[in-house]
Amino acid sequence: MPATPSSAAALPRLHVDALSMRADRAQMQVGETFHLAIHVHVREPVTRLDELVIPDVGTMQLLGDERNVSTSPSGADVVETLTLEPTQAGTFTFAGAYLDAIDARTGKPSRFSSNPVRVVVAAKRSDFFGSWWAATKLIAALALGGTILLALLAAVVSVVRLRRGDRPVVDVAPPVAPPQPPPGRTSRDAVAEALHAYRASPANGSLLRLRAALFEAAGANAGWTLRDALKVTHDAALRDALVAAEHAAFGPAQAREASSEALMRTTEGWLR
């Protein structure tokens, strides 16, 4: 991590134990939002870290930039979350975030850098399929309506013939009622399914699925931050689950096991 900043005297003296960067989605389409989270752990109990430099997001549209600092006896954790929206398709690599500081171990000015992050953006699917599906449903509805109308017309003809004393030529089948749609799934169903999948395999994909299901249950969309989600729900149990999901997804690696247990416990508490 060698680097010599131009003004070493103005740099803070820090023990930098971790500096990493991750995206909550590796693949998405143009127009879909995702989050890029940068995590720094230092041993000093800092309340801000202005020296942290986020990567250039290029053609991505920056929708939000939220920085949270939490302190503990072991130091401070700084998590900066960028909400981004891709505007064009392609493969994009974000250079690592970096931090210039006096390395408390050596006493020398140093540059600490995170890992780069790569995401793949696909082109937006054509509206042709949506239009085709809508047209298919319309044709099916018209066909069903026409069948019912013909059945009713045949019934009327049969009644008229009976009144005249004529023998009906054919038996008319009763109109067929359209099938009833299955009952809709609730947000609790989605959270319960995501929690079951996370328990079975607590990998990054199932964790992000559970976090997205909790955000949806709170009334937040995919592009919102934790602060936004907490503003729209007053359910204390759901708020605890949202905070636990954020810590499990973007918190320090050494606390991931405890964060995972807290996430499963608080989610189960909300589902009861």
JSON list of C-alpha atoms in Angstrom, two decimals, residues 18-186:
[
{"chain": "A", "resi": 18, "resn": "ALA", "atom": "CA", "xyz": [-9.73, -3.39, 6.64]},
{"chain": "A", "resi": 19, "resn": "LEU", "atom": "CA", "xyz": [-10.77, -1.57, 3.48]},
{"chain": "A", "resi": 20, "resn": "SER", "atom": "CA", "xyz": [-13.10, -3.44, 1.11]},
{"chain": "A", "resi": 21, "resn": "MET", "atom": "CA", "xyz": [-15.77, -2.78, -1.49]},
{"chain": "A", "resi": 22, "resn": "ARG", "atom": "CA", "xyz": [-18.69, -4.93, -2.72]},
{"chain": "A", "resi": 23, "resn": "ALA", "atom": "CA", "xyz": [-21.82, -4.63, -4.88]},
{"chain": "A", "resi": 24, "resn": "ASP", "atom": "CA", "xyz": [-25.13, -6.13, -3.77]},
{"chain": "A", "resi": 25, "resn": "ARG", "atom": "CA", "xyz": [-25.78, -7.24, -7.36]},
{"chain": "A", "resi": 26, "resn": "ALA", "atom": "CA", "xyz": [-23.24, -8.45, -9.92]},
{"chain": "A", "resi": 27, "resn": "GLN", "atom": "CA", "xyz": [-25.71, -8.49, -12.85]},
{"chain": "A", "resi": 28, "resn": "MET", "atom": "CA", "xyz": [-28.59, -6.16, -13.69]},
{"chain": "A", "resi": 29, "resn": "GLN", "atom": "CA", "xyz": [-30.34, -4.41, -16.60]},
{"chain": "A", "resi": 30, "resn": "VAL", "atom": "CA", "xyz": [-30.13, -0.82, -17.76]},
{"chain": "A", "resi": 31, "resn": "GLY", "atom": "CA", "xyz": [-32.32, 1.29, -15.47]},
{"chain": "A", "resi": 32, "resn": "GLU", "atom": "CA", "xyz": [-32.20, -1.13, -12.50]},
{"chain": "A", "resi": 33, "resn": "THR", "atom": "CA", "xyz": [-30.59, 0.27, -9.33]},
{"chain": "A", "resi": 34, "resn": "PHE", "atom": "CA", "xyz": [-27.94, -1.44, -7.20]},
{"chain": "A", "resi": 35, "resn": "HIS", "atom": "CA", "xyz": [-25.73, -0.55, -4.22]},
{"chain": "A", "resi": 36, "resn": "LEU", "atom": "CA", "xyz": [-21.95, -0.26, -4.04]},
{"chain": "A", "resi": 37, "resn": "ALA", "atom": "CA", "xyz": [-20.79, -0.47, -0.39]},
{"chain": "A", "resi": 38, "resn": "ILE", "atom": "CA", "xyz": [-17.34, 0.57, 0.88]},
{"chain": "A", "resi": 39, "resn": "HIS", "atom": "CA", "xyz": [-16.29, -0.63, 4.35]},
{"chain": "A", "resi": 40, "resn": "VAL", "atom": "CA", "xyz": [-13.35, 0.68, 6.40]},
{"chain": "A", "resi": 41, "resn": "HIS", "atom": "CA", "xyz": [-12.31, -0.51, 9.87]},
{"chain": "A", "resi": 42, "resn": "VAL", "atom": "CA", "xyz": [-9.78, 1.49, 11.90]},
{"chain": "A", "resi": 43, "resn": "ARG", "atom": "CA", "xyz": [-8.68, 0.95, 15.47]},
{"chain": "A", "resi": 44, "resn": "GLU", "atom": "CA", "xyz": [-9.12, 4.62, 16.38]},
{"chain": "A", "resi": 45, "resn": "PRO", "atom": "CA", "xyz": [-12.61, 5.83, 17.54]},
{"chain": "A", "resi": 46, "resn": "VAL", "atom": "CA", "xyz": [-13.08, 8.34, 14.70]},
{"chain": "A", "resi": 47, "resn": "THR", "atom": "CA", "xyz": [-16.43, 10.04, 14.08]},
{"chain": "A", "resi": 48, "resn": "ARG", "atom": "CA", "xyz": [-15.74, 10.87, 10.42]},
{"chain": "A", "resi": 49, "resn": "LEU", "atom": "CA", "xyz": [-13.29, 9.86, 7.73]},
{"chain": "A", "resi": 50, "resn": "ASP", "atom": "CA", "xyz": [-13.13, 12.60, 5.10]},
{"chain": "A", "resi": 51, "resn": "GLU", "atom": "CA", "xyz": [-9.94, 11.12, 3.65]},
{"chain": "A", "resi": 52, "resn": "LEU", "atom": "CA", "xyz": [-11.89, 8.17, 2.18]},
{"chain": "A", "resi": 53, "resn": "VAL", "atom": "CA", "xyz": [-12.14, 8.63, -1.61]},
{"chain": "A", "resi": 54, "resn": "ILE", "atom": "CA", "xyz": [-14.88, 6.76, -3.47]},
{"chain": "A", "resi": 55, "resn": "PRO", "atom": "CA", "xyz": [-14.25, 5.41, -7.00]},
{"chain": "A", "resi": 56, "resn": "ASP", "atom": "CA", "xyz": [-15.30, 7.14, -10.20]},
{"chain": "A", "resi": 57, "resn": "VAL", "atom": "CA", "xyz": [-18.70, 5.70, -11.23]},
{"chain": "A", "resi": 58, "resn": "GLY", "atom": "CA", "xyz": [-18.30, 6.68, -14.90]},
{"chain": "A", "resi": 59, "resn": "THR", "atom": "CA", "xyz": [-21.56, 6.73, -16.85]},
{"chain": "A", "resi": 60, "resn": "MET", "atom": "CA", "xyz": [-23.56, 5.35, -13.91]},
{"chain": "A", "resi": 61, "resn": "GLN", "atom": "CA", "xyz": [-26.15, 7.71, -12.47]},
{"chain": "A", "resi": 62, "resn": "LEU", "atom": "CA", "xyz": [-25.48, 8.39, -8.77]},
{"chain": "A", "resi": 63, "resn": "LEU", "atom": "CA", "xyz": [-28.87, 8.38, -7.00]},
{"chain": "A", "resi": 64, "resn": "GLY", "atom": "CA", "xyz": [-27.63, 8.47, -3.41]},
{"chain": "A", "resi": 65, "resn": "ASP", "atom": "CA", "xyz": [-24.50, 8.53, -1.23]},
{"chain": "A", "resi": 66, "resn": "GLU", "atom": "CA", "xyz": [-24.90, 7.59, 2.44]},
{"chain": "A", "resi": 67, "resn": "ARG", "atom": "CA", "xyz": [-22.05, 7.30, 4.96]},
{"chain": "A", "resi": 68, "resn": "ASN", "atom": "CA", "xyz": [-22.53, 5.70, 8.40]},
{"chain": "A", "resi": 69, "resn": "VAL", "atom": "CA", "xyz": [-19.94, 5.58, 11.19]},
{"chain": "A", "resi": 70, "resn": "SER", "atom": "CA", "xyz": [-20.23, 3.24, 14.18]},
{"chain": "A", "resi": 71, "resn": "THR", "atom": "CA", "xyz": [-17.74, 3.01, 17.05]},
{"chain": "A", "resi": 72, "resn": "SER", "atom": "CA", "xyz": [-16.93, 0.18, 19.47]},
{"chain": "A", "resi": 73, "resn": "PRO", "atom": "CA", "xyz": [-14.12, -0.72, 21.88]},
{"chain": "A", "resi": 74, "resn": "SER", "atom": "CA", "xyz": [-12.23, -2.18, 18.90]},
{"chain": "A", "resi": 75, "resn": "GLY", "atom": "CA", "xyz": [-12.32, 1.09, 16.93]},
{"chain": "A", "resi": 76, "resn": "ALA", "atom": "CA", "xyz": [-14.65, 2.45, 14.25]},
{"chain": "A", "resi": 77, "resn": "ASP", "atom": "CA", "xyz": [-16.42, 1.04, 11.19]},
{"chain": "A", "resi": 78, "resn": "VAL", "atom": "CA", "xyz": [-17.20, 3.39, 8.32]},
{"chain": "A", "resi": 79, "resn": "VAL", "atom": "CA", "xyz": [-19.66, 2.16, 5.66]},
{"chain": "A", "resi": 80, "resn": "GLU", "atom": "CA", "xyz": [-20.37, 4.34, 2.62]},
{"chain": "A", "resi": 81, "resn": "THR", "atom": "CA", "xyz": [-23.20, 3.13, 0.37]},
{"chain": "A", "resi": 82, "resn": "LEU", "atom": "CA", "xyz": [-23.63, 4.45, -3.19]},
{"chain": "A", "resi": 83, "resn": "THR", "atom": "CA", "xyz": [-26.97, 3.91, -4.94]},
{"chain": "A", "resi": 84, "resn": "LEU", "atom": "CA", "xyz": [-26.30, 3.65, -8.69]},
{"chain": "A", "resi": 85, "resn": "GLU", "atom": "CA", "xyz": [-28.38, 3.28, -11.84]},
{"chain": "A", "resi": 86, "resn": "PRO", "atom": "CA", "xyz": [-26.67, 2.08, -15.05]},
{"chain": "A", "resi": 87, "resn": "THR", "atom": "CA", "xyz": [-27.56, 4.04, -18.18]},
{"chain": "A", "resi": 88, "resn": "GLN", "atom": "CA", "xyz": [-25.96, 1.76, -20.76]},
{"chain": "A", "resi": 89, "resn": "ALA", "atom": "CA", "xyz": [-25.17, -1.92, -21.23]},
{"chain": "A", "resi": 90, "resn": "GLY", "atom": "CA", "xyz": [-21.72, -3.42, -20.83]},
{"chain": "A", "resi": 91, "resn": "THR", "atom": "CA", "xyz": [-19.18, -4.70, -18.32]},
{"chain": "A", "resi": 92, "resn": "PHE", "atom": "CA", "xyz": [-18.02, -2.09, -15.80]},
{"chain": "A", "resi": 93, "resn": "THR", "atom": "CA", "xyz": [-15.12, -2.30, -13.35]},
{"chain": "A", "resi": 94, "resn": "PHE", "atom": "CA", "xyz": [-14.98, 0.17, -10.46]},
{"chain": "A", "resi": 95, "resn": "ALA", "atom": "CA", "xyz": [-11.44, 0.96, -9.33]},
{"chain": "A", "resi": 96, "resn": "GLY", "atom": "CA", "xyz": [-10.83, 0.45, -5.62]},
{"chain": "A", "resi": 97, "resn": "ALA", "atom": "CA", "xyz": [-11.73, 3.14, -3.11]},
{"chain": "A", "resi": 98, "resn": "TYR", "atom": "CA", "xyz": [-8.69, 4.48, -1.25]},
{"chain": "A", "resi": 99, "resn": "LEU", "atom": "CA", "xyz": [-7.65, 6.25, 1.93]},
{"chain": "A", "resi": 100, "resn": "ASP", "atom": "CA", "xyz": [-4.52, 8.36, 2.51]},
{"chain": "A", "resi": 101, "resn": "ALA", "atom": "CA", "xyz": [-3.25, 8.31, 6.10]},
{"chain": "A", "resi": 102, "resn": "ILE", "atom": "CA", "xyz": [-0.15, 8.03, 8.27]},
{"chain": "A", "resi": 103, "resn": "ASP", "atom": "CA", "xyz": [0.24, 4.30, 8.87]},
{"chain": "A", "resi": 104, "resn": "ALA", "atom": "CA", "xyz": [0.35, 4.02, 12.68]},
{"chain": "A", "resi": 105, "resn": "ARG", "atom": "CA", "xyz": [2.39, 0.81, 12.33]},
{"chain": "A", "resi": 106, "resn": "THR", "atom": "CA", "xyz": [5.26, 2.39, 10.38]},
{"chain": "A", "resi": 107, "resn": "GLY", "atom": "CA", "xyz": [4.74, 6.13, 10.90]},
{"chain": "A", "resi": 108, "resn": "LYS", "atom": "CA", "xyz": [4.90, 6.70, 7.13]},
{"chain": "A", "resi": 109, "resn": "PRO", "atom": "CA", "xyz": [2.35, 8.30, 4.78]},
{"chain": "A", "resi": 110, "resn": "SER", "atom": "CA", "xyz": [0.53, 5.47, 2.98]},
{"chain": "A", "resi": 111, "resn": "ARG", "atom": "CA", "xyz": [-2.34, 4.89, 0.59]},
{"chain": "A", "resi": 112, "resn": "PHE", "atom": "CA", "xyz": [-4.72, 2.07, 1.57]},
{"chain": "A", "resi": 113, "resn": "SER", "atom": "CA", "xyz": [-6.80, 0.73, -1.34]},
{"chain": "A", "resi": 114, "resn": "SER", "atom": "CA", "xyz": [-9.79, -1.61, -1.56]},
{"chain": "A", "resi": 115, "resn": "ASN", "atom": "CA", "xyz": [-10.46, -4.32, -4.10]},
{"chain": "A", "resi": 116, "resn": "PRO", "atom": "CA", "xyz": [-12.01, -3.36, -7.49]},
{"chain": "A", "resi": 117, "resn": "VAL", "atom": "CA", "xyz": [-15.61, -4.43, -8.24]},
{"chain": "A", "resi": 118, "resn": "ARG", "atom": "CA", "xyz": [-16.94, -5.69, -11.59]},
{"chain": "A", "resi": 119, "resn": "VAL", "atom": "CA", "xyz": [-20.61, -5.65, -12.64]},
{"chain": "A", "resi": 120, "resn": "VAL", "atom": "CA", "xyz": [-22.35, -6.70, -15.87]},
{"chain": "A", "resi": 121, "resn": "VAL", "atom": "CA", "xyz": [-25.24, -4.60, -17.23]},
{"chain": "A", "resi": 122, "resn": "ALA", "atom": "CA", "xyz": [-27.59, -6.12, -19.81]},
{"chain": "A", "resi": 123, "resn": "ALA", "atom": "CA", "xyz": [-29.67, -4.14, -22.29]},
{"chain": "A", "resi": 124, "resn": "LYS", "atom": "CA", "xyz": [-33.29, -3.53, -21.36]},
{"chain": "A", "resi": 125, "resn": "ARG", "atom": "CA", "xyz": [-35.61, -6.22, -22.63]},
{"chain": "A", "resi": 126, "resn": "SER", "atom": "CA", "xyz": [-37.82, -5.18, -25.54]},
{"chain": "A", "resi": 127, "resn": "ASP", "atom": "CA", "xyz": [-41.37, -4.20, -24.80]},
{"chain": "A", "resi": 128, "resn": "PHE", "atom": "CA", "xyz": [-42.38, -6.63, -27.57]},
{"chain": "A", "resi": 129, "resn": "PHE", "atom": "CA", "xyz": [-42.84, -9.51, -25.13]},
{"chain": "A", "resi": 130, "resn": "GLY", "atom": "CA", "xyz": [-45.00, -7.41, -22.82]},
{"chain": "A", "resi": 131, "resn": "SER", "atom": "CA", "xyz": [-47.16, -6.29, -25.74]},
{"chain": "A", "resi": 132, "resn": "TRP", "atom": "CA", "xyz": [-47.38, -9.85, -27.07]},
{"chain": "A", "resi": 133, "resn": "TRP", "atom": "CA", "xyz": [-48.49, -11.18, -23.68]},
{"chain": "A", "resi": 134, "resn": "ALA", "atom": "CA", "xyz": [-51.11, -8.42, -23.32]},
{"chain": "A", "resi": 135, "resn": "ALA", "atom": "CA", "xyz": [-52.44, -9.19, -26.82]},
{"chain": "A", "resi": 136, "resn": "THR", "atom": "CA", "xyz": [-52.54, -12.93, -26.01]},
{"chain": "A", "resi": 137, "resn": "LYS", "atom": "CA", "xyz": [-54.58, -12.29, -22.86]},
{"chain": "A", "resi": 138, "resn": "LEU", "atom": "CA", "xyz": [-56.99, -10.05, -24.81]},
{"chain": "A", "resi": 139, "resn": "ILE", "atom": "CA", "xyz": [-57.51, -12.70, -27.50]},
{"chain": "A", "resi": 140, "resn": "ALA", "atom": "CA", "xyz": [-58.12, -15.36, -24.84]},
{"chain": "A", "resi": 141, "resn": "ALA", "atom": "CA", "xyz": [-60.65, -13.14, -23.08]},
{"chain": "A", "resi": 142, "resn": "LEU", "atom": "CA", "xyz": [-62.46, -12.41, -26.37]},
{"chain": "A", "resi": 143, "resn": "ALA", "atom": "CA", "xyz": [-62.53, -16.13, -27.22]},
{"chain": "A", "resi": 144, "resn": "LEU", "atom": "CA", "xyz": [-63.98, -16.99, -23.81]},
{"chain": "A", "resi": 145, "resn": "GLY", "atom": "CA", "xyz": [-66.57, -14.22, -24.13]},
{"chain": "A", "resi": 146, "resn": "GLY", "atom": "CA", "xyz": [-67.50, -15.44, -27.61]},
{"chain": "A", "resi": 147, "resn": "THR", "atom": "CA", "xyz": [-67.93, -19.02, -26.34]},
{"chain": "A", "resi": 148, "resn": "ILE", "atom": "CA", "xyz": [-70.21, -17.87, -23.52]},
{"chain": "A", "resi": 149, "resn": "LEU", "atom": "CA", "xyz": [-72.23, -15.70, -25.91]},
{"chain": "A", "resi": 150, "resn": "LEU", "atom": "CA", "xyz": [-72.72, -18.59, -28.36]},
{"chain": "A", "resi": 151, "resn": "ALA", "atom": "CA", "xyz": [-73.81, -20.85, -25.50]},
{"chain": "A", "resi": 152, "resn": "LEU", "atom": "CA", "xyz": [-76.37, -18.29, -24.33]},
{"chain": "A", "resi": 153, "resn": "LEU", "atom": "CA", "xyz": [-77.65, -17.82, -27.90]},
{"chain": "A", "resi": 154, "resn": "ALA", "atom": "CA", "xyz": [-78.06, -21.58, -28.29]},
{"chain": "A", "resi": 155, "resn": "ALA", "atom": "CA", "xyz": [-79.97, -21.70, -24.99]},
{"chain": "A", "resi": 156, "resn": "VAL", "atom": "CA", "xyz": [-82.34, -18.94, -26.19]},
{"chain": "A", "resi": 157, "resn": "VAL", "atom": "CA", "xyz": [-82.98, -20.79, -29.47]},
{"chain": "A", "resi": 158, "resn": "SER", "atom": "CA", "xyz": [-83.69, -23.98, -27.54]},
{"chain": "A", "resi": 159, "resn": "VAL", "atom": "CA", "xyz": [-86.21, -22.23, -25.25]},
{"chain": "A", "resi": 160, "resn": "VAL", "atom": "CA", "xyz": [-87.98, -20.69, -28.26]},
{"chain": "A", "resi": 161, "resn": "ARG", "atom": "CA", "xyz": [-88.27, -24.10, -29.93]},
{"chain": "A", "resi": 162, "resn": "LEU", "atom": "CA", "xyz": [-89.65, -25.68, -26.76]},
{"chain": "A", "resi": 163, "resn": "ARG", "atom": "CA", "xyz": [-92.32, -23.00, -26.50]},
{"chain": "A", "resi": 164, "resn": "ARG", "atom": "CA", "xyz": [-93.31, -23.74, -30.09]},
{"chain": "A", "resi": 165, "resn": "GLY", "atom": "CA", "xyz": [-93.53, -27.43, -29.31]},
{"chain": "A", "resi": 166, "resn": "ASP", "atom": "CA", "xyz": [-90.49, -28.27, -31.37]},
{"chain": "A", "resi": 167, "resn": "ARG", "atom": "CA", "xyz": [-88.07, -30.91, -30.18]},
{"chain": "A", "resi": 168, "resn": "PRO", "atom": "CA", "xyz": [-84.64, -29.45, -29.53]},
{"chain": "A", "resi": 169, "resn": "VAL", "atom": "CA", "xyz": [-82.08, -30.65, -31.98]},
{"chain": "A", "resi": 170, "resn": "VAL", "atom": "CA", "xyz": [-79.06, -30.56, -29.65]},
{"chain": "A", "resi": 171, "resn": "ASP", "atom": "CA", "xyz": [-78.44, -30.31, -25.94]},
{"chain": "A", "resi": 172, "resn": "VAL", "atom": "CA", "xyz": [-76.81, -27.06, -24.90]},
{"chain": "A", "resi": 173, "resn": "ALA", "atom": "CA", "xyz": [-74.02, -27.30, -22.37]},
{"chain": "A", "resi": 174, "resn": "PRO", "atom": "CA", "xyz": [-74.06, -24.74, -19.57]},
{"chain": "A", "resi": 175, "resn": "PRO", "atom": "CA", "xyz": [-71.59, -21.87, -19.96]},
{"chain": "A", "resi": 176, "resn": "VAL", "atom": "CA", "xyz": [-68.15, -22.58, -18.56]},
{"chain": "A", "resi": 177, "resn": "ALA", "atom": "CA", "xyz": [-67.11, -20.24, -15.75]},
{"chain": "A", "resi": 178, "resn": "PRO", "atom": "CA", "xyz": [-63.60, -18.81, -16.13]},
{"chain": "A", "resi": 179, "resn": "PRO", "atom": "CA", "xyz": [-61.01, -20.30, -13.76]},
{"chain": "A", "resi": 180, "resn": "GLN", "atom": "CA", "xyz": [-60.43, -18.38, -10.54]},
{"chain": "A", "resi": 181, "resn": "PRO", "atom": "CA", "xyz": [-56.91, -16.94, -10.10]},
{"chain": "A", "resi": 182, "resn": "PRO", "atom": "CA", "xyz": [-54.83, -18.36, -7.24]},
{"chain": "A", "resi": 183, "resn": "PRO", "atom": "CA", "xyz": [-54.77, -16.26, -4.08]},
{"chain": "A", "resi": 184, "resn": "GLY", "atom": "CA", "xyz": [-51.98, -13.65, -4.14]},
{"chain": "A", "resi": 185, "resn": "ARG", "atom": "CA", "xyz": [-48.82, -14.08, -2.10]},
{"chain": "A", "resi": 186, "resn": "THR", "atom": "CA", "xyz": [-48.21, -11.62, 0.72]}
]
